[in-house]
Coordinates of C-alpha atoms in Angstrom, one line a residue:
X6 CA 39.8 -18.9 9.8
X7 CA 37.8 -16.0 8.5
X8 CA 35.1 -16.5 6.2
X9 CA 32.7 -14.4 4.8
X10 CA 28.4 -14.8 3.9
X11 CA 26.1 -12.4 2.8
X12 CA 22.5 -11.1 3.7
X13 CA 20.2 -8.1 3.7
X14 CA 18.9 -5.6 5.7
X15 CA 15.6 -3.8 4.1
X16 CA 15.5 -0.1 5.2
X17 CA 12.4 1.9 4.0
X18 CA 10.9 -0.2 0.7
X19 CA 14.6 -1.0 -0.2
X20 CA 17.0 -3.9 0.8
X21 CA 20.7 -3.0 2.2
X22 CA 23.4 -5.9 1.4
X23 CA 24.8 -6.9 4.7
X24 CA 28.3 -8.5 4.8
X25 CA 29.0 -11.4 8.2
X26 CA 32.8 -11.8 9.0
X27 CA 33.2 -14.9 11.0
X28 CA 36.4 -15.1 12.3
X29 CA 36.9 -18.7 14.6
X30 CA 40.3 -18.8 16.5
X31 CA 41.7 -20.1 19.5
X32 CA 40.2 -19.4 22.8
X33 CA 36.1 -19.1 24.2
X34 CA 33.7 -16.8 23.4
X35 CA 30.8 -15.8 20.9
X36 CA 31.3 -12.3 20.0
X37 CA 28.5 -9.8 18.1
X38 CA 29.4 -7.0 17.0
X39 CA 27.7 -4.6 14.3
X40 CA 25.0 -3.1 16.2
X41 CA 22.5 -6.1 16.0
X42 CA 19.3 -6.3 18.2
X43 CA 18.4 -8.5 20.6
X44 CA 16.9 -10.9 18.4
X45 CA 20.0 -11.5 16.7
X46 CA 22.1 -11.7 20.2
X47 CA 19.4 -14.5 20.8
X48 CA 20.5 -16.3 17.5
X49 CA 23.1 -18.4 18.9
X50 CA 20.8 -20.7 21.5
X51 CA 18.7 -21.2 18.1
X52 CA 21.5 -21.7 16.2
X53 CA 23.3 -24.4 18.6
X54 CA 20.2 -26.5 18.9
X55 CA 19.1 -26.3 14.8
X56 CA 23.1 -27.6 14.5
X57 CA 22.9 -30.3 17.1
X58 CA 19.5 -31.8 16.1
X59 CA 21.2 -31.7 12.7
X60 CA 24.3 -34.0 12.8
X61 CA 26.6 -30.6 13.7
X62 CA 28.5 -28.8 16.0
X63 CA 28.2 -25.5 17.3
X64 CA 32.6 -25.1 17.5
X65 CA 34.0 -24.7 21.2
X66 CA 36.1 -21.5 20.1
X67 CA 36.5 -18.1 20.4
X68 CA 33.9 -16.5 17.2
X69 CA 34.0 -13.2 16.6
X70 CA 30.7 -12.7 13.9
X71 CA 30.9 -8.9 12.9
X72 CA 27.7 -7.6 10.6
X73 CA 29.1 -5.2 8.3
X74 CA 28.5 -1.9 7.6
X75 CA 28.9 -1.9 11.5
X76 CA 27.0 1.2 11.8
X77 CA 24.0 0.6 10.5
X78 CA 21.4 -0.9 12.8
X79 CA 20.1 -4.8 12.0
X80 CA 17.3 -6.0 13.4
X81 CA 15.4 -9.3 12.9
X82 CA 15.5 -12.9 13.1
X83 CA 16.2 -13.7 9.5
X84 CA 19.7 -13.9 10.0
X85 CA 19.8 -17.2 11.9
X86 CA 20.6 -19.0 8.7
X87 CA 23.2 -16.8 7.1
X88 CA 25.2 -17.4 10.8
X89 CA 24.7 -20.7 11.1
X90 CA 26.3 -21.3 8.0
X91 CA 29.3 -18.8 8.3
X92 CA 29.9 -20.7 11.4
X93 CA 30.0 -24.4 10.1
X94 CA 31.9 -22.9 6.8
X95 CA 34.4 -21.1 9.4
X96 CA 34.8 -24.2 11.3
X97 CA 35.6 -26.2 8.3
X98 CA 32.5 -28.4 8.8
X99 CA 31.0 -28.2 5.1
X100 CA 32.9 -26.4 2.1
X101 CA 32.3 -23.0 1.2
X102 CA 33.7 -22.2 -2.3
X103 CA 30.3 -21.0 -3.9
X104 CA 28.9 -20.0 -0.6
X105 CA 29.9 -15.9 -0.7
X106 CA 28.0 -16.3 -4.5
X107 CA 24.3 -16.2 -2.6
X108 CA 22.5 -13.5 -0.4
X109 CA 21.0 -16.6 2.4
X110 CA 18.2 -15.6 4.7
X111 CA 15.9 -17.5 6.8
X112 CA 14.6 -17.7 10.8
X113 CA 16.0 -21.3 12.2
X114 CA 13.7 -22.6 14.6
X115 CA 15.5 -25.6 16.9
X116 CA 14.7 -28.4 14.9
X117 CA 16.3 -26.7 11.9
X118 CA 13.3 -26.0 10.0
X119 CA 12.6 -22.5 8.4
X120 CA 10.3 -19.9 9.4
X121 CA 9.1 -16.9 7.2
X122 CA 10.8 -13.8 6.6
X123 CA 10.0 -10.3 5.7
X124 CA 11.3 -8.4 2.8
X125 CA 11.8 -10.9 0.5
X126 CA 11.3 -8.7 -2.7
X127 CA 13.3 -5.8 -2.0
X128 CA 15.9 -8.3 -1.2
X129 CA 15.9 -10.2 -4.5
X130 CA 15.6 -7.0 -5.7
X131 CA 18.8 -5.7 -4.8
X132 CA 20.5 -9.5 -4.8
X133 CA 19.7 -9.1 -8.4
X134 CA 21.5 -5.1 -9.4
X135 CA 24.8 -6.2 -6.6
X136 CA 25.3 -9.3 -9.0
X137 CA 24.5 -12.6 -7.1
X138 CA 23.9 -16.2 -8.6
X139 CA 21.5 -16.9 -6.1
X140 CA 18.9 -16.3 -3.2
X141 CA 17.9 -18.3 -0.4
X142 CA 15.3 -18.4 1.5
X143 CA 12.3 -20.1 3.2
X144 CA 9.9 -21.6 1.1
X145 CA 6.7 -19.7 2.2
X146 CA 8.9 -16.7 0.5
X147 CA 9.7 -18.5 -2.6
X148 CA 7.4 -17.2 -5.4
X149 CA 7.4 -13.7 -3.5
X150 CA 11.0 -13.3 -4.5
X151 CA 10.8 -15.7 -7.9
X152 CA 8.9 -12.4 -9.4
X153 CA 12.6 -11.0 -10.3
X154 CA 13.4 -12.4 -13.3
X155 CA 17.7 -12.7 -13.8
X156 CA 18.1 -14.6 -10.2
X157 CA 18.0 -18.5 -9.3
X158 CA 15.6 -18.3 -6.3
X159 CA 15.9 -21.6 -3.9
X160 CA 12.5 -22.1 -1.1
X161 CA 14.0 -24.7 1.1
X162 CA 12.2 -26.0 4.3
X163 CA 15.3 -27.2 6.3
X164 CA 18.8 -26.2 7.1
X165 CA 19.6 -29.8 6.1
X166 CA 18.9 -28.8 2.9
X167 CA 20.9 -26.2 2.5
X168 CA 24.0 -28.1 4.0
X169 CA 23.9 -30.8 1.1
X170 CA 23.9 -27.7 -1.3
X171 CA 26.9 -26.6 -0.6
X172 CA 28.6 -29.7 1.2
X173 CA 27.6 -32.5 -1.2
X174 CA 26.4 -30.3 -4.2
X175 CA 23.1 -31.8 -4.2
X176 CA 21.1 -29.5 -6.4
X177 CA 18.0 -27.6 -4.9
X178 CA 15.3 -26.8 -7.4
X179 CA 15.3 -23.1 -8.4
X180 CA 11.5 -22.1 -8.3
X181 CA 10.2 -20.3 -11.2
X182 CA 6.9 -18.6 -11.8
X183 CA 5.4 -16.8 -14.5
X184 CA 4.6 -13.3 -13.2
X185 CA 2.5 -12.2 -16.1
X186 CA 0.1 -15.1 -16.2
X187 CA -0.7 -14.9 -12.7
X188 CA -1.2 -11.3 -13.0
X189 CA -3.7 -11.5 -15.5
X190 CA -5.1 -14.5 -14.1
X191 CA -6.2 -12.9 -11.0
X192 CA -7.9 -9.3 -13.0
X193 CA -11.4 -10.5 -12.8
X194 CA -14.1 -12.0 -10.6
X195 CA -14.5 -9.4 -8.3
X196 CA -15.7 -10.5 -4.6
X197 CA -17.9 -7.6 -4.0
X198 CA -20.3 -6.8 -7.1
X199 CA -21.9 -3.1 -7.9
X200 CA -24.9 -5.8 -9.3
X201 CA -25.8 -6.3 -5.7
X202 CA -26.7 -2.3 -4.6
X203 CA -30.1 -1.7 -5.2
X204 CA -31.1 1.8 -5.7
X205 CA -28.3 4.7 -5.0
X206 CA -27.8 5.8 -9.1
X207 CA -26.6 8.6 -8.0
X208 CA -24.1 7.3 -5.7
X209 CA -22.9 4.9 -8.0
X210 CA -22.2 7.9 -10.5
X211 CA -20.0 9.3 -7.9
X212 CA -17.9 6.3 -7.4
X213 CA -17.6 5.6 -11.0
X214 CA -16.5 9.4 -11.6
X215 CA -14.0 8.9 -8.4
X216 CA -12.8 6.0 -9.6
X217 CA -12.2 7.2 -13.2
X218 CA -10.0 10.1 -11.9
X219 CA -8.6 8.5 -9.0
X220 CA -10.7 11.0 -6.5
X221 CA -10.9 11.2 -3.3
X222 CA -14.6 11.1 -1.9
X223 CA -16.6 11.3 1.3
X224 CA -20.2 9.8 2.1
X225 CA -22.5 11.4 4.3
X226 CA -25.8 9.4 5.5
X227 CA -27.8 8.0 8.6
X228 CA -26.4 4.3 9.9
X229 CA -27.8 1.9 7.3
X230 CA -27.9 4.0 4.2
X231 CA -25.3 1.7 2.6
X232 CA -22.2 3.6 2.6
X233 CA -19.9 0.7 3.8
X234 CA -21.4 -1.7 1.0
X235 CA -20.7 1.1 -1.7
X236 CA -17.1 1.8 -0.5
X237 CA -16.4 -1.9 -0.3
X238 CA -17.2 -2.5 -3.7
X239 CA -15.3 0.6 -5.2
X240 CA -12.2 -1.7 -5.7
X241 CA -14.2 -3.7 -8.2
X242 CA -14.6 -0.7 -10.3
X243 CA -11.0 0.5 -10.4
X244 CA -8.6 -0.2 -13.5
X245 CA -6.5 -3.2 -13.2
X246 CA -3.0 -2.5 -11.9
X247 CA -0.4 -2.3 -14.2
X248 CA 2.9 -4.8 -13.5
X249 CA 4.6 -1.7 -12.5
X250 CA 2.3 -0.7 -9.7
X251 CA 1.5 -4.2 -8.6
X252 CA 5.7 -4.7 -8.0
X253 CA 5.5 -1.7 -6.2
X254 CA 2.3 -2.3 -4.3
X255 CA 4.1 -6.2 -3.7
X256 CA 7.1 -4.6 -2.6
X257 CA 5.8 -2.3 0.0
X258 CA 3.4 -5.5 1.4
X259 CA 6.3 -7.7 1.8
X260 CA 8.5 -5.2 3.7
X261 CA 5.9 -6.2 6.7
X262 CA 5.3 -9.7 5.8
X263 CA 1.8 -9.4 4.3
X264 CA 2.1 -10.7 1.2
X265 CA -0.3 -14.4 1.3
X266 CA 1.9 -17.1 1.3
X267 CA 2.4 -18.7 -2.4
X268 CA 1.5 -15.5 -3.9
X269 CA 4.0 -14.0 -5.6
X270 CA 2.3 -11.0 -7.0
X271 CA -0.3 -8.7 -5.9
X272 CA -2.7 -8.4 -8.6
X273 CA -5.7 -7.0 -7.0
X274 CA -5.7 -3.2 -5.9
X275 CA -4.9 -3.2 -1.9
X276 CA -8.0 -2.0 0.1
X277 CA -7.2 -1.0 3.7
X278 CA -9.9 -0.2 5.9
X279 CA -8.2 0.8 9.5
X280 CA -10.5 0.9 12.5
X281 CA -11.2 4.2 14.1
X282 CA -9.1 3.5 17.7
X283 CA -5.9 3.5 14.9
X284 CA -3.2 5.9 16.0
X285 CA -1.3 8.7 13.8
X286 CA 2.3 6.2 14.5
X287 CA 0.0 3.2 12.5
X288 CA -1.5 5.3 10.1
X289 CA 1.0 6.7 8.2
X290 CA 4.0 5.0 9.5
X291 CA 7.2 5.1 11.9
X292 CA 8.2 3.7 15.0
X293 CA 11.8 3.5 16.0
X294 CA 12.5 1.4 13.3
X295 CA 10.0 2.8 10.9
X296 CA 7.5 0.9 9.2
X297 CA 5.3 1.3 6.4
X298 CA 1.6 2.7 8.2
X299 CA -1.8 2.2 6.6
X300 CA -1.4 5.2 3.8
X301 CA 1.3 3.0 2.3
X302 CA -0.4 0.0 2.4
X303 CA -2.9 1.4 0.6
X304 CA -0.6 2.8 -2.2
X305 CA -2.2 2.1 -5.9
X306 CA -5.6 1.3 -3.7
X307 CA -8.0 2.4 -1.1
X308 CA -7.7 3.5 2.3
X309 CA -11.3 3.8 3.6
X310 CA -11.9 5.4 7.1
X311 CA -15.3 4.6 8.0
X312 CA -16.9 6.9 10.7
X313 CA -14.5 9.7 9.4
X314 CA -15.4 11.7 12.8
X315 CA -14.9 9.1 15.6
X316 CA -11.5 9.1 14.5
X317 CA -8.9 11.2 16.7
X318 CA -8.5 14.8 14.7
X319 CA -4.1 14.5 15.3
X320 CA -4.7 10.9 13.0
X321 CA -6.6 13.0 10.5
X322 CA -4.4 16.0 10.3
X323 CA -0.9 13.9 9.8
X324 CA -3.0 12.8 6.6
X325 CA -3.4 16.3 4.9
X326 CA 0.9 16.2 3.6
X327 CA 0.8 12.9 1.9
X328 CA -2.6 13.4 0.1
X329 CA -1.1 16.6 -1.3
X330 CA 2.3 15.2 -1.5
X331 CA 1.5 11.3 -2.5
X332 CA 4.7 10.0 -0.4
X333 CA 5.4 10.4 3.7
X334 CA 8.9 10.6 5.1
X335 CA 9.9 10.4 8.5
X336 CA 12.9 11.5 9.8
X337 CA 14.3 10.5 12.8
X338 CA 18.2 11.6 13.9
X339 CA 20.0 9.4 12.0
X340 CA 18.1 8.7 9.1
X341 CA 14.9 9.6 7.1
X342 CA 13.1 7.3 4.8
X343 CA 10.5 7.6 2.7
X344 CA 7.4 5.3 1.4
X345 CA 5.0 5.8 -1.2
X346 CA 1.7 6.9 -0.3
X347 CA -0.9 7.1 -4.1
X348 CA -4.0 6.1 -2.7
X349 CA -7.6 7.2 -3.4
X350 CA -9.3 7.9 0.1
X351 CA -13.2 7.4 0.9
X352 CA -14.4 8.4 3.8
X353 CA -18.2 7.8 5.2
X354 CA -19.8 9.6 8.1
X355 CA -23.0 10.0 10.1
X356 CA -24.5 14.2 9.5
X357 CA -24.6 14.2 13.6
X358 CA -23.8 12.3 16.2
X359 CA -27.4 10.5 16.9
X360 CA -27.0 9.7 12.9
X361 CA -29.7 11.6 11.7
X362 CA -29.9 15.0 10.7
X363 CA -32.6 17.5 9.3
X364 CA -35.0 14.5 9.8
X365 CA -38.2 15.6 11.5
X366 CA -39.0 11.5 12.0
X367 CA -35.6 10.7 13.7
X368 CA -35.8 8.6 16.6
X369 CA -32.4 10.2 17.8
X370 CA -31.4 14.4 17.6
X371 CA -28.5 16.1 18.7
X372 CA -28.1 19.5 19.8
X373 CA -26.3 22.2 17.7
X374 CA -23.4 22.5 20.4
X375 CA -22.9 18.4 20.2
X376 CA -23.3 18.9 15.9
X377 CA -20.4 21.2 16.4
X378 CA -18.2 19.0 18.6
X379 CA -18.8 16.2 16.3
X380 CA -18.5 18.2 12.6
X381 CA -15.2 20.1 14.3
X382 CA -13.4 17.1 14.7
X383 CA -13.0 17.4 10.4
X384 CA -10.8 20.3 9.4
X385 CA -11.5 22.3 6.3
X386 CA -8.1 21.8 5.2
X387 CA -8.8 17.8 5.5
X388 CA -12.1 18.5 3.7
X389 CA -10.3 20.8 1.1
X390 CA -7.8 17.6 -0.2
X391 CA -11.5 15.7 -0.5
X392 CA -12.9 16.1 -4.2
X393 CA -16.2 14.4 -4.1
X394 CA -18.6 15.3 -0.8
X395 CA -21.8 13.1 -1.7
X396 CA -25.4 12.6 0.3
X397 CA -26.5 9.0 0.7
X398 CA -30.1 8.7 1.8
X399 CA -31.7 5.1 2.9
X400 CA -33.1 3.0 -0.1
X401 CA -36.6 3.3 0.0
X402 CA -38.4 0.1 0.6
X403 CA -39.7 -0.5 -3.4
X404 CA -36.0 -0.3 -4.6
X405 CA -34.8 -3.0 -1.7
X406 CA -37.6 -5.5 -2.8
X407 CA -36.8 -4.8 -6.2
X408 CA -35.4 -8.6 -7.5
X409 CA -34.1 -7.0 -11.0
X410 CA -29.8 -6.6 -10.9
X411 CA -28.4 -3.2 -11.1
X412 CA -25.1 -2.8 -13.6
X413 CA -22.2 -5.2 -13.0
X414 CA -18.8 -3.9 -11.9
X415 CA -17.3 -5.3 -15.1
X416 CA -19.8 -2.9 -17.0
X417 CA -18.8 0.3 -15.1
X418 CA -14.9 -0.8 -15.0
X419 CA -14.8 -1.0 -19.0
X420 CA -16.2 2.7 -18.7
X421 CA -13.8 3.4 -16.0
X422 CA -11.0 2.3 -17.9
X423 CA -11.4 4.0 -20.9
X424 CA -11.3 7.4 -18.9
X425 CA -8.4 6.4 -17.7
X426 CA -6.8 5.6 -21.1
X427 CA -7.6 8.7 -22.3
X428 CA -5.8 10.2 -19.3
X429 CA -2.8 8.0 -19.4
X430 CA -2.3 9.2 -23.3
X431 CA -2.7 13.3 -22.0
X432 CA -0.2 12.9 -19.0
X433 CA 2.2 10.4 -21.4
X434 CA 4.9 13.1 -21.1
X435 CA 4.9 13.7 -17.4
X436 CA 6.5 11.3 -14.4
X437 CA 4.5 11.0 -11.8
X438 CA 0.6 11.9 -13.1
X439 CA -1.0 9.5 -14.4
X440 CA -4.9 10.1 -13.8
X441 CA -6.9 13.4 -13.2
X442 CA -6.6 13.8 -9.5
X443 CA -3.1 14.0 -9.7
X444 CA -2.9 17.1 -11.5
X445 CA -0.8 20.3 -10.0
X446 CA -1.9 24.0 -10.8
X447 CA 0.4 23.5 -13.7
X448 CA -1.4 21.0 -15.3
X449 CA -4.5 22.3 -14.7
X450 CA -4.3 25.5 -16.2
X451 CA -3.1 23.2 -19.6
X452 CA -5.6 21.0 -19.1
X453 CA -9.2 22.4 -17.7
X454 CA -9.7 25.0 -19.7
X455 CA -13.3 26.6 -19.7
X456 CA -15.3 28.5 -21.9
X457 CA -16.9 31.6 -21.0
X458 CA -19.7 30.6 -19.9
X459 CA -18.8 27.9 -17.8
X460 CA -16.6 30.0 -16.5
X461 CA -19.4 32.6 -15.1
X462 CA -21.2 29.5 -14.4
X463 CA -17.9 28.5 -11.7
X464 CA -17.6 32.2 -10.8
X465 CA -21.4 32.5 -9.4
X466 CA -21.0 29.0 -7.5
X467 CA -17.4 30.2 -5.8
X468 CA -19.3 33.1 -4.7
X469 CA -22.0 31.7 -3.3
X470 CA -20.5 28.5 -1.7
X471 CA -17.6 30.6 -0.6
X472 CA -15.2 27.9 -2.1
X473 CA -11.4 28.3 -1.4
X474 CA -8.9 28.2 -4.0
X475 CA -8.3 24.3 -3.4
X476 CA -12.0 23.5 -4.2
X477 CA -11.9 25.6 -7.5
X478 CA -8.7 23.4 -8.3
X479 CA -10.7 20.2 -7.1
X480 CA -13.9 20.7 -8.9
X481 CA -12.2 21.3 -12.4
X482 CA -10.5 18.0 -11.8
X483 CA -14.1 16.9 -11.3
X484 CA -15.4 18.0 -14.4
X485 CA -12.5 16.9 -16.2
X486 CA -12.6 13.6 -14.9
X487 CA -16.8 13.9 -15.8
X488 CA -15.6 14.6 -19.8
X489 CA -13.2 11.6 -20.0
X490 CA -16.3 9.6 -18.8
X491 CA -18.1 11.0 -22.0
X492 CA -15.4 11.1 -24.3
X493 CA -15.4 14.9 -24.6
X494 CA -12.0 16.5 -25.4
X495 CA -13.2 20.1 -24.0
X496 CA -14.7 20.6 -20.8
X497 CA -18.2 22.0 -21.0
X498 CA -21.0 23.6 -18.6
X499 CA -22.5 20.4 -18.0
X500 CA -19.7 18.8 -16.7
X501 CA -19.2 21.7 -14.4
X502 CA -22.9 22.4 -12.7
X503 CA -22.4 18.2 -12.1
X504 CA -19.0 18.7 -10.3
X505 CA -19.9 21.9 -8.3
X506 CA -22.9 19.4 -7.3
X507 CA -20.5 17.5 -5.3
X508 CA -18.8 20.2 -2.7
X509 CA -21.6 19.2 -0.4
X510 CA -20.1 20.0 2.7
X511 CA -18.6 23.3 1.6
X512 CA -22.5 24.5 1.8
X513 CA -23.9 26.7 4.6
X514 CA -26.0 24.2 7.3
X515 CA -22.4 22.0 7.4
X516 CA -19.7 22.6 8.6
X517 CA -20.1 26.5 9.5

């Protein structure tokens, strides 16, 4: 008898619909074919143990299980439960008139009960646009895939459960949630609060400005200056996501299992903060069977490399394409895929090695041959793609007694998105920009234009900075980004002399 089941491979941030042939006859034997891996070849001792604790059989006969299209690799242990059920449907042990009507994933483990899977979204996703009634899955992925809207979603805990589905047509209970109200639900009460950072205006300025323009920004101080606090509270100040980007950001998350069980939708901005030992494979993705790296799970957030030099230069230098290009693909023979990548980086830093630089009271100095070693390890290209290079200095003693509250995050995020409003109405006509920072040439020549003045005013600082072409482009970003802040429709020579303040490290003394 030949019966037929469906499930789903994801490949990149998409799902695949996989077709399982089980064909029983007479004779011994259990046969995979369909290029599975070995944790598939492993299902059937899972399988035959969830089936026996159960009340079934696992059938004495020749099965021949073919995972269809047989050419494309499947990997995974989610398809324990989409066999298990071909096989007692094949073997005429429960009835299977409805049972080709639902994509069914889940890992059995031997007492029958389910473990999570990954992918869950995509999957619903694409169980939705092929047409099926339904979706099952394990519970802990429940609300993850109830976000699409148009599908009966079914969390069950057991394979029991399942079985009286389809045998005795005991109804399961669809779950439902209501995506909007949790999104909006979860937009406020930030954990980290700008209220808390005493001192450092003029750092906050800069993250309010790189937040309002989606800019990427680098902090340079000695160890204890605050630059991990600041970074860490950036995401508070960010615009709340829109639906679209928190389905996307979701989406991406659940591909590697790391959405938080019972959430269904991410509504806070990711903020990934990789440890410096991270290699280029985990940063911005691959592996045989490539995964999404760090870059992507930062998309529509922060990726923040703290101790920008420590980390290995071939990590930083695989980062310079998907800045520019705000996606990575990797190819391998057979296939390429291809993940988003959006995300605002901020990067901290010691000025040398010993942490403390042009500072006659350090207790540590470094030599100019070790400054080199450690300031060479950042390319100029790398610090090119960087729009904001800030100072922090150490909060003087007065300001960290101080018991007064600086401004809330909620303050500075009303400001923040407003900017952003106004850029989301400018770049209404094109695709993919919607903030400052994601401006080509094209847009900025439309855009940024300057008046004479401020236009000598750019011309002097080039000069004398020697600034490349990509800083020109980054620091008229700036100073439009600095505009939106103040409502301005035209950029003027204020807004300029503030944003050529904040090419730092383009200065002679840095990196020479």
């Amino acid at each position: 008898m030949l019966v037929k089941v469906f499930g789903s491979s994801v490949f990149g941030v998409d799902a695949e619909i996989i077709t399982i042939e089980i064909n029983m006859e007479k004779g011994i034997g259990y046969h995979l074919v369909g290029l599975p891996d070995n944790a598939i070849r492993e299902s059937s001792f899972r399988i035959q143990a969830a089936l026996k604790n159960n009340g079934f059989k696992f059938p004495g006969k020749k099965i021949i299980v073919n995972m269809a299209p047989a050419d494309m690799r499947k990997e995974g242990s989610a398809y324990d439960l989409t066999l298990a059920l071909g096989i007692l449907s094949a073997s005429n042990q429960i009835k299977s008139d409805e049972i080709d009507k639902y994509i069914i994933m889940g890992e059995l483990s031997l007492d029958g009960s389910l473990q999570p899977i990954k992918g869950a979204l995509p999957i619903a996703i694409k169980a939705r646009q092929e047409g099926f009634k339904g979706f099952i899955l394990p519970k802990q992925n429940a609300k993850e895939a109830a976000i699409v809207d148009n599908l009966d979603v079914y969390g069950i805990e057991s394979i029991s459960e399942v079985i009286s589905f389809f045998d005795k047509d005991e109804p399961l209970e669809p779950t439902k949630i209501n995506t909007r109200e949790i999104f909006y639900n979860n937009l406020a009460h930030p954990e980290f609060d700008f209220a808390d950072v005493k001192g450092q205006e003029s750092i906050k300025r800069c993250m309010e400005i790189a937040a309002a323009g989606g800019h990427n920004i680098i902090m340079v101080g000695p160890p204890g200056s605050g630059k991990t606090m600041l970074a860490k509270r950036l995401p508070s100040i960010l615009p709340p996501m829109s639906l679209h980007e928190a389905l996307e950001t979701t989406k991406i998350h659940s591909v590697v299992g790391r959405v938080k069980e019972n959430v269904g939708l991410m509504a806070e901005r990711p903020f990934r903060s990789p440890h410096h030992t991270i290699s280029d494979v985990a940063l911005v993705g691959g592996g045989a069977y490539p995964q999404p790296g760090e870059i992507s799970l930062a998309h529509n957030g922060i990726l923040f490399l703290d101790e920008l030099p420590e980390f290995k230069r071939t990590v930083l230098e695989v980062m310079r394409q998907p800045l520019e290009d705000r996606e990575v693909t990797i190819s391998r023979a057979k296939f390429t895929v291809t993940y988003p990548s959006s995300f605002m980086l901020v990067a901290s830093m010691n000025p040398s090695p010993g942490g403390y630089f042009n500072d006659p009271d350090a207790p540590v100095t470094s030599s100019p041959a070790e400054m080199q070693r450690y300031l060479g390890k950042i390319s100029g290209p790398l610090l090119d793609r960087i729009d904001i290079h800030i100072e922090v200095t150490p909060v003087p003693f007065d300001k960290l007694s101080d018991e007064r509250k600086g401004e809330s995050s909620v303050e500075i995020r009303k400001r923040v998105t407003k900017a952003r409003e106004f850029q989301t109405d400018r770049f209404k006509n094109f695709e993919n920009v919607h903030y400052n920072a994601q401006m080509n040439v094209k847009h900025i020549k439309q855009f940024c234009k300057l008046e004479e003045s401020s236009k000598t005013l750019l011309k002097t600082a080039m000069e004398r900075l020697n600034l490349s072409a990509r800083a020109y482009d980054r620091i008229l970003k700036v100073s439009r980004t600095i505009a939106d802040l103040e409502a301005s429709p035209e950029i003027q020579g204020a807004h300029i002399s503030e944003a050529i303040q904040y090419r730092s490290l383009d200065r002679d003394g840095w990196l020479g």
